[in-house]
Amino acid sequence: MKKINRLLRCNIFLFLIIFGAFSISDAETYSNVPPQIQAALFLKLFAFNNDINKAEHVSVHVIDAPDFAEEMKKAVGRAIGASKLTEVNESPDLPSSKPSVIYIGNPEKFDKVKTYSSENKVLTITGIPELVEKGVTLGIASFDGKPKILLNISASESEGVNWNPAIMKISTVFK
């Protein structure tokens, strides 16, 4: 009896995870998450990117988000899987040299950054939920007071991102 209950609970849990991972709802209203939470979550999520995880050095370029840049700079030297965060730059424009990741903090810069990231195969991230639906690969948002990971599969493909499939289980996926 205990084994049946346990099996039933496991199946329900797996169903909820799978259903939640592939749910796309226009009715969901996301809000922004504070920069310190974004930074902590993105650092953990970078390990799901197989290319970043295997790189020797990871660099992040932050566009128009000084609070986020400040939080990321605190993490320089921190391990990301087998890699290490070595550099965080910020500016109001595109980077002068190719970074591993670009954070978009200003929706007006989306088109320019998206073109750059697709041409140079750079992962785009943001704390602005609407930009993930528009074409940023990875975002952090809040829904019902809880952080949510937003993943745009089409954007991911255009940027050449090679994800560990486990990220699908913990993300709300957009196509």
PDB file of C-alpha atoms in Angstrom:
ATOM      1  CA  MET A   1       0.000   0.000   0.000  1.00  0.00           C
ATOM      2  CA  LYS A   2       2.816   2.396   0.883  1.00  0.00           C
ATOM      3  CA  LYS A   3       4.549   1.627  -2.412  1.00  0.00           C
ATOM      4  CA  ILE A   4       1.359   2.368  -4.371  1.00  0.00           C
ATOM      5  CA  ASN A   5       0.859   5.680  -2.552  1.00  0.00           C
ATOM      6  CA  ARG A   6       4.467   6.609  -3.118  1.00  0.00           C
ATOM      7  CA  LEU A   7       4.276   5.642  -6.799  1.00  0.00           C
ATOM      8  CA  LEU A   8       1.065   7.627  -7.217  1.00  0.00           C
ATOM      9  CA  ARG A   9       2.611  10.702  -5.599  1.00  0.00           C
ATOM     10  CA  CYS A  10       5.710  10.394  -7.805  1.00  0.00           C
ATOM     11  CA  ASN A  11       3.577  10.114 -10.935  1.00  0.00           C
ATOM     12  CA  ILE A  12       1.501  13.141  -9.966  1.00  0.00           C
ATOM     13  CA  PHE A  13       4.667  15.110  -9.220  1.00  0.00           C
ATOM     14  CA  LEU A  14       6.203  14.147 -12.580  1.00  0.00           C
ATOM     15  CA  PHE A  15       2.973  15.037 -14.384  1.00  0.00           C
ATOM     16  CA  LEU A  16       2.944  18.478 -12.762  1.00  0.00           C
ATOM     17  CA  ILE A  17       6.577  19.083 -13.666  1.00  0.00           C
ATOM     18  CA  ILE A  18       6.087  18.010 -17.274  1.00  0.00           C
ATOM     19  CA  PHE A  19       2.820  19.909 -17.641  1.00  0.00           C
ATOM     20  CA  GLY A  20       4.337  23.004 -16.031  1.00  0.00           C
ATOM     21  CA  ALA A  21       7.465  22.892 -18.175  1.00  0.00           C
ATOM     22  CA  PHE A  22       5.553  23.013 -21.425  1.00  0.00           C
ATOM     23  CA  SER A  23       2.762  25.347 -20.417  1.00  0.00           C
ATOM     24  CA  ILE A  24       2.554  28.557 -22.347  1.00  0.00           C
ATOM     25  CA  SER A  25      -0.143  30.877 -21.146  1.00  0.00           C
ATOM     26  CA  ASP A  26      -0.877  34.318 -22.468  1.00  0.00           C
ATOM     27  CA  ALA A  27      -3.032  34.913 -19.405  1.00  0.00           C
ATOM     28  CA  GLU A  28      -0.033  34.773 -17.093  1.00  0.00           C
ATOM     29  CA  THR A  29       1.121  38.188 -16.005  1.00  0.00           C
ATOM     30  CA  TYR A  30       4.770  38.288 -15.096  1.00  0.00           C
ATOM     31  CA  SER A  31       6.519  40.966 -13.103  1.00  0.00           C
ATOM     32  CA  ASN A  32      10.165  41.876 -12.678  1.00  0.00           C
ATOM     33  CA  VAL A  33      12.438  40.235 -10.124  1.00  0.00           C
ATOM     34  CA  PRO A  34      15.028  42.230  -8.102  1.00  0.00           C
ATOM     35  CA  PRO A  35      18.535  42.294  -9.652  1.00  0.00           C
ATOM     36  CA  GLN A  36      20.163  40.322  -6.821  1.00  0.00           C
ATOM     37  CA  ILE A  37      17.740  37.423  -7.341  1.00  0.00           C
ATOM     38  CA  GLN A  38      18.161  37.612 -11.115  1.00  0.00           C
ATOM     39  CA  ALA A  39      21.941  37.479 -10.793  1.00  0.00           C
ATOM     40  CA  ALA A  40      21.870  34.499  -8.438  1.00  0.00           C
ATOM     41  CA  LEU A  41      19.473  32.550 -10.661  1.00  0.00           C
ATOM     42  CA  PHE A  42      21.238  33.357 -13.932  1.00  0.00           C
ATOM     43  CA  LEU A  43      24.554  32.199 -12.472  1.00  0.00           C
ATOM     44  CA  LYS A  44      22.965  28.847 -11.656  1.00  0.00           C
ATOM     45  CA  LEU A  45      21.232  28.626 -15.042  1.00  0.00           C
ATOM     46  CA  PHE A  46      24.440  29.281 -16.994  1.00  0.00           C
ATOM     47  CA  ALA A  47      25.581  25.813 -15.903  1.00  0.00           C
ATOM     48  CA  PHE A  48      22.708  24.363 -17.992  1.00  0.00           C
ATOM     49  CA  ASN A  49      24.296  25.863 -21.123  1.00  0.00           C
ATOM     50  CA  ASN A  50      26.688  23.167 -22.309  1.00  0.00           C
ATOM     51  CA  ASP A  51      28.919  25.657 -24.147  1.00  0.00           C
ATOM     52  CA  ILE A  52      29.263  28.019 -21.174  1.00  0.00           C
ATOM     53  CA  ASN A  53      29.694  25.100 -18.797  1.00  0.00           C
ATOM     54  CA  LYS A  54      32.700  23.856 -20.806  1.00  0.00           C
ATOM     55  CA  ALA A  55      34.276  27.256 -21.493  1.00  0.00           C
ATOM     56  CA  GLU A  56      37.328  28.331 -19.552  1.00  0.00           C
ATOM     57  CA  HIS A  57      36.122  31.900 -19.050  1.00  0.00           C
ATOM     58  CA  VAL A  58      32.611  33.347 -18.994  1.00  0.00           C
ATOM     59  CA  SER A  59      31.982  37.028 -19.673  1.00  0.00           C
ATOM     60  CA  VAL A  60      28.731  38.951 -19.354  1.00  0.00           C
ATOM     61  CA  HIS A  61      27.966  42.254 -21.087  1.00  0.00           C
ATOM     62  CA  VAL A  62      25.131  44.225 -19.451  1.00  0.00           C
ATOM     63  CA  ILE A  63      23.222  46.820 -21.475  1.00  0.00           C
ATOM     64  CA  ASP A  64      21.366  49.548 -19.568  1.00  0.00           C
ATOM     65  CA  ALA A  65      20.979  47.743 -16.229  1.00  0.00           C
ATOM     66  CA  PRO A  66      23.506  49.142 -13.722  1.00  0.00           C
ATOM     67  CA  ASP A  67      21.908  47.436 -10.691  1.00  0.00           C
ATOM     68  CA  PHE A  68      22.110  44.035 -12.372  1.00  0.00           C
ATOM     69  CA  ALA A  69      25.695  44.712 -13.505  1.00  0.00           C
ATOM     70  CA  GLU A  70      26.650  45.587  -9.928  1.00  0.00           C
ATOM     71  CA  GLU A  71      25.215  42.281  -8.658  1.00  0.00           C
ATOM     72  CA  MET A  72      26.985  40.285 -11.374  1.00  0.00           C
ATOM     73  CA  LYS A  73      30.315  42.005 -10.656  1.00  0.00           C
ATOM     74  CA  LYS A  74      30.084  40.687  -7.095  1.00  0.00           C
ATOM     75  CA  ALA A  75      30.171  37.164  -8.564  1.00  0.00           C
ATOM     76  CA  VAL A  76      33.332  37.560 -10.668  1.00  0.00           C
ATOM     77  CA  GLY A  77      35.585  34.603  -9.907  1.00  0.00           C
ATOM     78  CA  ARG A  78      32.670  32.334  -9.063  1.00  0.00           C
ATOM     79  CA  ALA A  79      32.483  28.877 -10.637  1.00  0.00           C
ATOM     80  CA  ILE A  80      29.806  28.189 -13.241  1.00  0.00           C
ATOM     81  CA  GLY A  81      29.854  24.448 -13.758  1.00  0.00           C
ATOM     82  CA  ALA A  82      33.380  23.719 -14.999  1.00  0.00           C
ATOM     83  CA  SER A  83      33.818  27.392 -15.982  1.00  0.00           C
ATOM     84  CA  LYS A  84      34.405  30.604 -14.107  1.00  0.00           C
ATOM     85  CA  LEU A  85      32.812  34.050 -14.385  1.00  0.00           C
ATOM     86  CA  THR A  86      35.800  36.210 -15.256  1.00  0.00           C
ATOM     87  CA  GLU A  87      34.377  39.465 -16.551  1.00  0.00           C
ATOM     88  CA  VAL A  88      31.278  41.663 -16.322  1.00  0.00           C
ATOM     89  CA  ASN A  89      31.095  44.795 -18.481  1.00  0.00           C
ATOM     90  CA  GLU A  90      28.318  47.314 -18.818  1.00  0.00           C
ATOM     91  CA  SER A  91      27.437  49.952 -21.379  1.00  0.00           C
ATOM     92  CA  PRO A  92      24.446  51.479 -23.108  1.00  0.00           C
ATOM     93  CA  ASP A  93      25.383  49.738 -26.364  1.00  0.00           C
ATOM     94  CA  LEU A  94      26.709  46.530 -27.913  1.00  0.00           C
ATOM     95  CA  PRO A  95      30.002  45.123 -26.598  1.00  0.00           C
ATOM     96  CA  SER A  96      33.301  45.930 -28.319  1.00  0.00           C
ATOM     97  CA  SER A  97      34.380  42.262 -28.097  1.00  0.00           C
ATOM     98  CA  LYS A  98      32.259  39.106 -28.110  1.00  0.00           C
ATOM     99  CA  PRO A  99      31.028  38.121 -24.628  1.00  0.00           C
ATOM    100  CA  SER A 100      29.554  34.784 -23.575  1.00  0.00           C
ATOM    101  CA  VAL A 101      26.271  36.423 -22.542  1.00  0.00           C
ATOM    102  CA  ILE A 102      24.446  39.728 -23.151  1.00  0.00           C
ATOM    103  CA  TYR A 103      21.898  41.026 -20.625  1.00  0.00           C
ATOM    104  CA  ILE A 104      19.282  43.362 -22.149  1.00  0.00           C
ATOM    105  CA  GLY A 105      18.019  45.925 -19.668  1.00  0.00           C
ATOM    106  CA  ASN A 106      16.359  48.247 -22.186  1.00  0.00           C
ATOM    107  CA  PRO A 107      13.593  47.036 -24.534  1.00  0.00           C
ATOM    108  CA  GLU A 108      14.546  49.722 -27.073  1.00  0.00           C
ATOM    109  CA  LYS A 109      17.875  47.926 -27.644  1.00  0.00           C
ATOM    110  CA  PHE A 110      16.243  44.558 -28.366  1.00  0.00           C
ATOM    111  CA  ASP A 111      16.420  44.596 -32.191  1.00  0.00           C
ATOM    112  CA  LYS A 112      20.064  45.619 -32.318  1.00  0.00           C
ATOM    113  CA  VAL A 113      21.098  43.091 -29.652  1.00  0.00           C
ATOM    114  CA  LYS A 114      19.067  40.289 -31.233  1.00  0.00           C
ATOM    115  CA  THR A 115      20.782  40.802 -34.595  1.00  0.00           C
ATOM    116  CA  TYR A 116      24.202  40.836 -32.907  1.00  0.00           C
ATOM    117  CA  SER A 117      23.487  37.747 -30.794  1.00  0.00           C
ATOM    118  CA  SER A 118      22.229  35.707 -33.755  1.00  0.00           C
ATOM    119  CA  GLU A 119      25.202  36.664 -35.933  1.00  0.00           C
ATOM    120  CA  ASN A 120      27.772  36.054 -33.168  1.00  0.00           C
ATOM    121  CA  LYS A 121      26.066  33.151 -31.372  1.00  0.00           C
ATOM    122  CA  VAL A 122      25.835  34.889 -27.993  1.00  0.00           C
ATOM    123  CA  LEU A 123      23.288  33.923 -25.326  1.00  0.00           C
ATOM    124  CA  THR A 124      20.801  36.713 -24.531  1.00  0.00           C
ATOM    125  CA  ILE A 125      19.231  37.087 -21.080  1.00  0.00           C
ATOM    126  CA  THR A 126      16.904  39.620 -19.475  1.00  0.00           C
ATOM    127  CA  GLY A 127      14.875  40.509 -16.425  1.00  0.00           C
ATOM    128  CA  ILE A 128      12.113  41.970 -18.627  1.00  0.00           C
ATOM    129  CA  PRO A 129       9.596  39.140 -19.152  1.00  0.00           C
ATOM    130  CA  GLU A 130       8.047  40.580 -22.334  1.00  0.00           C
ATOM    131  CA  LEU A 131      11.410  40.400 -24.087  1.00  0.00           C
ATOM    132  CA  VAL A 132      11.545  36.611 -23.737  1.00  0.00           C
ATOM    133  CA  GLU A 133       8.301  36.302 -25.690  1.00  0.00           C
ATOM    134  CA  LYS A 134       9.747  38.722 -28.241  1.00  0.00           C
ATOM    135  CA  GLY A 135      12.978  36.745 -28.736  1.00  0.00           C
ATOM    136  CA  VAL A 136      15.442  36.894 -25.833  1.00  0.00           C
ATOM    137  CA  THR A 137      16.544  33.354 -24.994  1.00  0.00           C
ATOM    138  CA  LEU A 138      16.456  33.316 -21.187  1.00  0.00           C
ATOM    139  CA  GLY A 139      14.636  35.432 -18.637  1.00  0.00           C
ATOM    140  CA  ILE A 140      13.749  35.571 -14.978  1.00  0.00           C
ATOM    141  CA  ALA A 141      10.324  36.823 -13.935  1.00  0.00           C
ATOM    142  CA  SER A 142       7.959  36.662 -10.997  1.00  0.00           C
ATOM    143  CA  PHE A 143       4.546  35.014 -11.094  1.00  0.00           C
ATOM    144  CA  ASP A 144       2.381  34.755  -7.988  1.00  0.00           C
ATOM    145  CA  GLY A 145       5.320  36.059  -5.957  1.00  0.00           C
ATOM    146  CA  LYS A 146       7.663  33.265  -7.062  1.00  0.00           C
ATOM    147  CA  PRO A 147      10.586  33.489  -9.496  1.00  0.00           C
ATOM    148  CA  LYS A 148      10.022  31.775 -12.837  1.00  0.00           C
ATOM    149  CA  ILE A 149      12.521  30.813 -15.499  1.00  0.00           C
ATOM    150  CA  LEU A 150      11.422  31.759 -19.012  1.00  0.00           C
ATOM    151  CA  LEU A 151      13.045  30.028 -21.988  1.00  0.00           C
ATOM    152  CA  ASN A 152      12.493  30.927 -25.650  1.00  0.00           C
ATOM    153  CA  ILE A 153      13.368  27.877 -27.756  1.00  0.00           C
ATOM    154  CA  SER A 154      13.358  29.669 -31.144  1.00  0.00           C
ATOM    155  CA  ALA A 155      15.680  32.377 -29.851  1.00  0.00           C
ATOM    156  CA  SER A 156      17.888  29.720 -28.321  1.00  0.00           C
ATOM    157  CA  GLU A 157      18.235  27.996 -31.701  1.00  0.00           C
ATOM    158  CA  SER A 158      19.049  31.248 -33.533  1.00  0.00           C
ATOM    159  CA  GLU A 159      21.801  31.958 -30.990  1.00  0.00           C
ATOM    160  CA  GLY A 160      23.169  28.436 -31.279  1.00  0.00           C
ATOM    161  CA  VAL A 161      22.697  27.678 -27.589  1.00  0.00           C
ATOM    162  CA  ASN A 162      23.304  24.064 -26.593  1.00  0.00           C
ATOM    163  CA  TRP A 163      21.209  23.404 -23.469  1.00  0.00           C
ATOM    164  CA  ASN A 164      21.260  20.523 -21.063  1.00  0.00           C
ATOM    165  CA  PRO A 165      17.717  19.099 -21.493  1.00  0.00           C
ATOM    166  CA  ALA A 166      17.127  19.368 -17.733  1.00  0.00           C
ATOM    167  CA  ILE A 167      16.475  23.108 -18.150  1.00  0.00           C
ATOM    168  CA  MET A 168      13.205  22.243 -19.892  1.00  0.00           C
ATOM    169  CA  LYS A 169      11.897  20.719 -16.669  1.00  0.00           C
ATOM    170  CA  ILE A 170      12.344  23.903 -14.674  1.00  0.00           C
ATOM    171  CA  SER A 171      11.344  26.506 -17.284  1.00  0.00           C
ATOM    172  CA  THR A 172       8.236  27.996 -18.792  1.00  0.00           C
ATOM    173  CA  VAL A 173       8.896  27.472 -22.487  1.00  0.00           C
ATOM    174  CA  PHE A 174       8.084  29.862 -25.334  1.00  0.00           C
ATOM    175  CA  LYS A 175       8.390  28.903 -28.995  1.00  0.00           C
TER     176      LYS A 175
END
